[in-house]
């Protein structure tokens, strides 16, 4: 059994999923695991809203709320999860158009048991191809979720460049004072 050196342990314990890797050997929870977790959060929150709203309305009308709560909370879970999946799919397709290499890397890393993705070149990873069926779309959503930290960093860098451009183009002190009317003539 190979020994884990300190730097390997340190990098495992510092990642957000490090404890899962250390304790259970679950090294790849970020893609498919995040899809399930976020879908459950979206479904549960919608289920609570619809279930409680229906139970309040039915208790005012009929004096009981059990069956309306069960029906509408179940409906809310299904609708919330489906809506989350549709919105996430659209966002993932948009990010695939912008950053195909990044999403390809995350898809290959999250789905090593699907070798067809690793065998394809970068030109194959297009939004049109992934929009076609639910399997590819689901794979893309999982890859997009695991790529979120990198996408957030890219967004921050682009935002910083835009802000810096505005700072560089800002008028000098005398021009700014003239614009704001603080120069006395």
mmCIF file of C-alpha atoms in Angstrom:
data_model
loop_
_atom_site.group_PDB
_atom_site.id
_atom_site.type_symbol
_atom_site.label_atom_id
_atom_site.label_comp_id
_atom_site.label_asym_id
_atom_site.label_seq_id
_atom_site.Cartn_x
_atom_site.Cartn_y
_atom_site.Cartn_z
ATOM 1 C CA UNK A 1 0.000 0.000 0.000
ATOM 2 C CA UNK A 2 1.584 3.315 -1.041
ATOM 3 C CA UNK A 3 2.079 5.837 1.719
ATOM 4 C CA UNK A 4 0.409 9.225 1.473
ATOM 5 C CA UNK A 5 2.899 12.003 1.949
ATOM 6 C CA UNK A 6 1.990 15.168 3.824
ATOM 7 C CA UNK A 7 1.476 17.339 0.749
ATOM 8 C CA UNK A 8 -1.072 14.919 -0.677
ATOM 9 C CA UNK A 9 -2.987 14.827 2.610
ATOM 10 C CA UNK A 10 -2.861 18.616 2.893
ATOM 11 C CA UNK A 11 -4.267 19.129 -0.579
ATOM 12 C CA UNK A 12 -7.033 16.603 0.090
ATOM 13 C CA UNK A 13 -8.046 18.186 3.363
ATOM 14 C CA UNK A 14 -8.056 21.714 1.927
ATOM 15 C CA UNK A 15 -10.463 21.049 -0.920
ATOM 16 C CA UNK A 16 -14.191 21.508 -0.287
ATOM 17 C CA UNK A 17 -14.786 17.768 -0.767
ATOM 18 C CA UNK A 18 -11.556 16.662 0.923
ATOM 19 C CA UNK A 19 -13.170 15.033 3.930
ATOM 20 C CA UNK A 20 -15.238 12.809 1.631
ATOM 21 C CA UNK A 21 -12.088 11.804 -0.236
ATOM 22 C CA UNK A 22 -10.191 11.056 2.954
ATOM 23 C CA UNK A 23 -12.948 9.090 4.701
ATOM 24 C CA UNK A 24 -14.703 7.295 1.919
ATOM 25 C CA UNK A 25 -12.583 7.466 -1.174
ATOM 26 C CA UNK A 26 -15.312 9.393 -2.965
ATOM 27 C CA UNK A 27 -13.061 11.448 -5.165
ATOM 28 C CA UNK A 28 -15.545 12.691 -7.675
ATOM 29 C CA UNK A 29 -18.599 14.043 -5.917
ATOM 30 C CA UNK A 30 -18.584 17.482 -7.456
ATOM 31 C CA UNK A 31 -20.322 16.856 -10.795
ATOM 32 C CA UNK A 32 -23.123 14.289 -10.529
ATOM 33 C CA UNK A 33 -23.429 14.824 -6.774
ATOM 34 C CA UNK A 34 -23.998 18.545 -7.232
ATOM 35 C CA UNK A 35 -26.676 17.895 -9.842
ATOM 36 C CA UNK A 36 -28.632 15.767 -7.392
ATOM 37 C CA UNK A 37 -28.074 18.127 -4.459
ATOM 38 C CA UNK A 38 -29.082 21.285 -6.323
ATOM 39 C CA UNK A 39 -32.095 19.568 -7.847
ATOM 40 C CA UNK A 40 -33.228 18.485 -4.382
ATOM 41 C CA UNK A 41 -32.779 22.021 -3.012
ATOM 42 C CA UNK A 42 -34.796 23.553 -5.868
ATOM 43 C CA UNK A 43 -37.505 20.908 -5.593
ATOM 44 C CA UNK A 44 -37.725 21.074 -1.813
ATOM 45 C CA UNK A 45 -38.007 24.850 -1.665
ATOM 46 C CA UNK A 46 -40.732 24.882 -4.319
ATOM 47 C CA UNK A 47 -42.507 21.998 -2.559
ATOM 48 C CA UNK A 48 -42.557 23.937 0.708
ATOM 49 C CA UNK A 49 -43.938 27.069 -0.916
ATOM 50 C CA UNK A 50 -46.683 25.319 -2.885
ATOM 51 C CA UNK A 51 -47.533 22.878 -0.096
ATOM 52 C CA UNK A 52 -47.859 25.534 2.600
ATOM 53 C CA UNK A 53 -49.792 27.884 0.310
ATOM 54 C CA UNK A 54 -52.230 25.125 -0.668
ATOM 55 C CA UNK A 55 -52.651 23.990 2.937
ATOM 56 C CA UNK A 56 -53.410 27.526 4.144
ATOM 57 C CA UNK A 57 -55.954 28.054 1.373
ATOM 58 C CA UNK A 58 -57.617 24.683 1.898
ATOM 59 C CA UNK A 59 -57.771 25.119 5.675
ATOM 60 C CA UNK A 60 -59.601 28.406 5.152
ATOM 61 C CA UNK A 61 -62.040 26.805 2.716
ATOM 62 C CA UNK A 62 -62.577 23.265 4.093
ATOM 63 C CA UNK A 63 -60.985 23.353 7.524
ATOM 64 C CA UNK A 64 -58.428 20.658 6.686
ATOM 65 C CA UNK A 65 -55.165 20.760 4.808
ATOM 66 C CA UNK A 66 -53.678 17.266 4.687
ATOM 67 C CA UNK A 67 -54.456 16.105 1.169
ATOM 68 C CA UNK A 68 -53.916 19.499 -0.519
ATOM 69 C CA UNK A 69 -50.537 19.787 1.213
ATOM 70 C CA UNK A 70 -49.458 16.327 0.021
ATOM 71 C CA UNK A 71 -50.647 16.908 -3.550
ATOM 72 C CA UNK A 72 -49.278 20.416 -3.976
ATOM 73 C CA UNK A 73 -45.967 19.779 -2.233
ATOM 74 C CA UNK A 74 -45.419 16.742 -4.474
ATOM 75 C CA UNK A 75 -46.310 18.803 -7.507
ATOM 76 C CA UNK A 76 -44.035 21.594 -6.261
ATOM 77 C CA UNK A 77 -41.078 19.249 -5.922
ATOM 78 C CA UNK A 78 -41.507 17.970 -9.467
ATOM 79 C CA UNK A 79 -41.994 21.448 -10.923
ATOM 80 C CA UNK A 80 -39.105 22.972 -8.956
ATOM 81 C CA UNK A 81 -36.671 20.249 -9.965
ATOM 82 C CA UNK A 82 -37.767 20.371 -13.604
ATOM 83 C CA UNK A 83 -37.470 24.165 -13.723
ATOM 84 C CA UNK A 84 -34.008 24.024 -12.141
ATOM 85 C CA UNK A 85 -32.917 21.444 -14.719
ATOM 86 C CA UNK A 86 -34.203 23.545 -17.639
ATOM 87 C CA UNK A 87 -32.481 26.721 -16.427
ATOM 88 C CA UNK A 88 -29.259 24.859 -15.629
ATOM 89 C CA UNK A 89 -29.279 23.219 -19.049
ATOM 90 C CA UNK A 90 -29.568 26.566 -20.787
ATOM 91 C CA UNK A 91 -26.763 28.068 -18.708
ATOM 92 C CA UNK A 92 -24.547 25.024 -19.320
ATOM 93 C CA UNK A 93 -25.122 25.273 -23.080
ATOM 94 C CA UNK A 94 -24.233 28.967 -22.989
ATOM 95 C CA UNK A 95 -21.024 28.278 -21.064
ATOM 96 C CA UNK A 96 -20.155 25.443 -23.470
ATOM 97 C CA UNK A 97 -20.281 27.941 -26.323
ATOM 98 C CA UNK A 98 -17.974 30.313 -24.400
ATOM 99 C CA UNK A 99 -15.536 27.834 -22.812
ATOM 100 C CA UNK A 100 -15.622 24.468 -24.624
ATOM 101 C CA UNK A 101 -12.145 23.353 -23.488
ATOM 102 C CA UNK A 102 -12.942 23.943 -19.823
ATOM 103 C CA UNK A 103 -16.237 22.079 -19.964
ATOM 104 C CA UNK A 104 -14.688 19.233 -21.968
ATOM 105 C CA UNK A 105 -12.077 18.826 -19.241
ATOM 106 C CA UNK A 106 -14.746 18.676 -16.524
ATOM 107 C CA UNK A 107 -16.969 16.290 -18.488
ATOM 108 C CA UNK A 108 -14.057 13.896 -19.048
ATOM 109 C CA UNK A 109 -13.058 14.139 -15.368
ATOM 110 C CA UNK A 110 -16.605 13.574 -14.079
ATOM 111 C CA UNK A 111 -17.455 10.705 -16.412
ATOM 112 C CA UNK A 112 -14.372 8.515 -16.864
ATOM 113 C CA UNK A 113 -16.645 5.506 -17.460
ATOM 114 C CA UNK A 114 -17.939 7.175 -20.651
ATOM 115 C CA UNK A 115 -14.830 7.040 -22.876
ATOM 116 C CA UNK A 116 -16.551 8.556 -25.915
ATOM 117 C CA UNK A 117 -16.140 12.027 -24.401
ATOM 118 C CA UNK A 118 -12.392 11.636 -23.851
ATOM 119 C CA UNK A 119 -11.958 10.301 -27.394
ATOM 120 C CA UNK A 120 -13.560 13.371 -29.010
ATOM 121 C CA UNK A 121 -11.635 16.482 -29.974
ATOM 122 C CA UNK A 122 -12.597 19.969 -28.864
ATOM 123 C CA UNK A 123 -14.562 20.776 -32.039
ATOM 124 C CA UNK A 124 -17.041 18.007 -31.172
ATOM 125 C CA UNK A 125 -18.139 19.796 -27.980
ATOM 126 C CA UNK A 126 -20.814 22.133 -29.346
ATOM 127 C CA UNK A 127 -24.075 23.334 -27.784
ATOM 128 C CA UNK A 128 -26.021 21.896 -30.717
ATOM 129 C CA UNK A 129 -24.666 18.400 -30.045
ATOM 130 C CA UNK A 130 -25.382 18.538 -26.304
ATOM 131 C CA UNK A 131 -28.839 20.074 -26.715
ATOM 132 C CA UNK A 132 -30.005 17.021 -28.666
ATOM 133 C CA UNK A 133 -30.715 14.448 -25.973
ATOM 134 C CA UNK A 134 -31.269 14.257 -22.253
ATOM 135 C CA UNK A 135 -28.228 12.050 -21.581
ATOM 136 C CA UNK A 136 -25.715 14.444 -23.140
ATOM 137 C CA UNK A 137 -27.491 17.419 -21.624
ATOM 138 C CA UNK A 138 -27.312 15.828 -18.157
ATOM 139 C CA UNK A 139 -23.614 15.091 -18.622
ATOM 140 C CA UNK A 140 -23.078 18.717 -19.620
ATOM 141 C CA UNK A 141 -24.960 20.047 -16.580
ATOM 142 C CA UNK A 142 -22.820 17.913 -14.263
ATOM 143 C CA UNK A 143 -19.650 19.147 -15.987
ATOM 144 C CA UNK A 144 -20.866 22.739 -15.788
ATOM 145 C CA UNK A 145 -21.539 22.461 -12.062
ATOM 146 C CA UNK A 146 -18.082 21.071 -11.350
ATOM 147 C CA UNK A 147 -16.573 23.852 -13.496
ATOM 148 C CA UNK A 148 -18.307 26.580 -11.446
ATOM 149 C CA UNK A 149 -15.220 27.644 -9.453
ATOM 150 C CA UNK A 150 -13.206 28.072 -12.658
ATOM 151 C CA UNK A 151 -16.077 29.875 -14.396
ATOM 152 C CA UNK A 152 -16.445 32.195 -11.399
ATOM 153 C CA UNK A 153 -12.722 32.957 -11.543
ATOM 154 C CA UNK A 154 -12.948 33.710 -15.276
ATOM 155 C CA UNK A 155 -15.905 36.009 -14.617
ATOM 156 C CA UNK A 156 -13.968 37.811 -11.867
ATOM 157 C CA UNK A 157 -10.962 38.305 -14.141
ATOM 158 C CA UNK A 158 -13.111 39.672 -16.969
ATOM 159 C CA UNK A 159 -14.877 41.983 -14.522
ATOM 160 C CA UNK A 160 -11.545 43.222 -13.137
ATOM 161 C CA UNK A 161 -10.301 43.932 -16.675
ATOM 162 C CA UNK A 162 -13.445 45.935 -17.464
ATOM 163 C CA UNK A 163 -13.147 47.934 -14.241
ATOM 164 C CA UNK A 164 -9.466 48.573 -14.933
ATOM 165 C CA UNK A 165 -10.343 49.841 -18.410
ATOM 166 C CA UNK A 166 -12.764 52.347 -16.879
ATOM 167 C CA UNK A 167 -10.165 53.405 -14.320
ATOM 168 C CA UNK A 168 -7.548 53.905 -17.028
ATOM 169 C CA UNK A 169 -9.950 55.991 -19.110
ATOM 170 C CA UNK A 170 -11.157 58.109 -16.169
ATOM 171 C CA UNK A 171 -10.774 61.855 -16.680
ATOM 172 C CA UNK A 172 -8.076 63.699 -14.752
ATOM 173 C CA UNK A 173 -8.821 65.640 -11.571
ATOM 174 C CA UNK A 174 -9.396 68.958 -13.326
ATOM 175 C CA UNK A 175 -11.670 67.371 -15.905
ATOM 176 C CA UNK A 176 -13.650 65.573 -13.180
ATOM 177 C CA UNK A 177 -14.051 68.800 -11.243
ATOM 178 C CA UNK A 178 -15.249 70.605 -14.377
ATOM 179 C CA UNK A 179 -17.809 67.889 -14.992
ATOM 180 C CA UNK A 180 -19.120 68.113 -11.427
ATOM 181 C CA UNK A 181 -19.054 71.927 -11.446
ATOM 182 C CA UNK A 182 -16.557 72.356 -8.616
ATOM 183 C CA UNK A 183 -14.008 74.478 -10.536
ATOM 184 C CA UNK A 184 -14.211 78.165 -9.758
ATOM 185 C CA UNK A 185 -13.476 80.512 -12.636
#
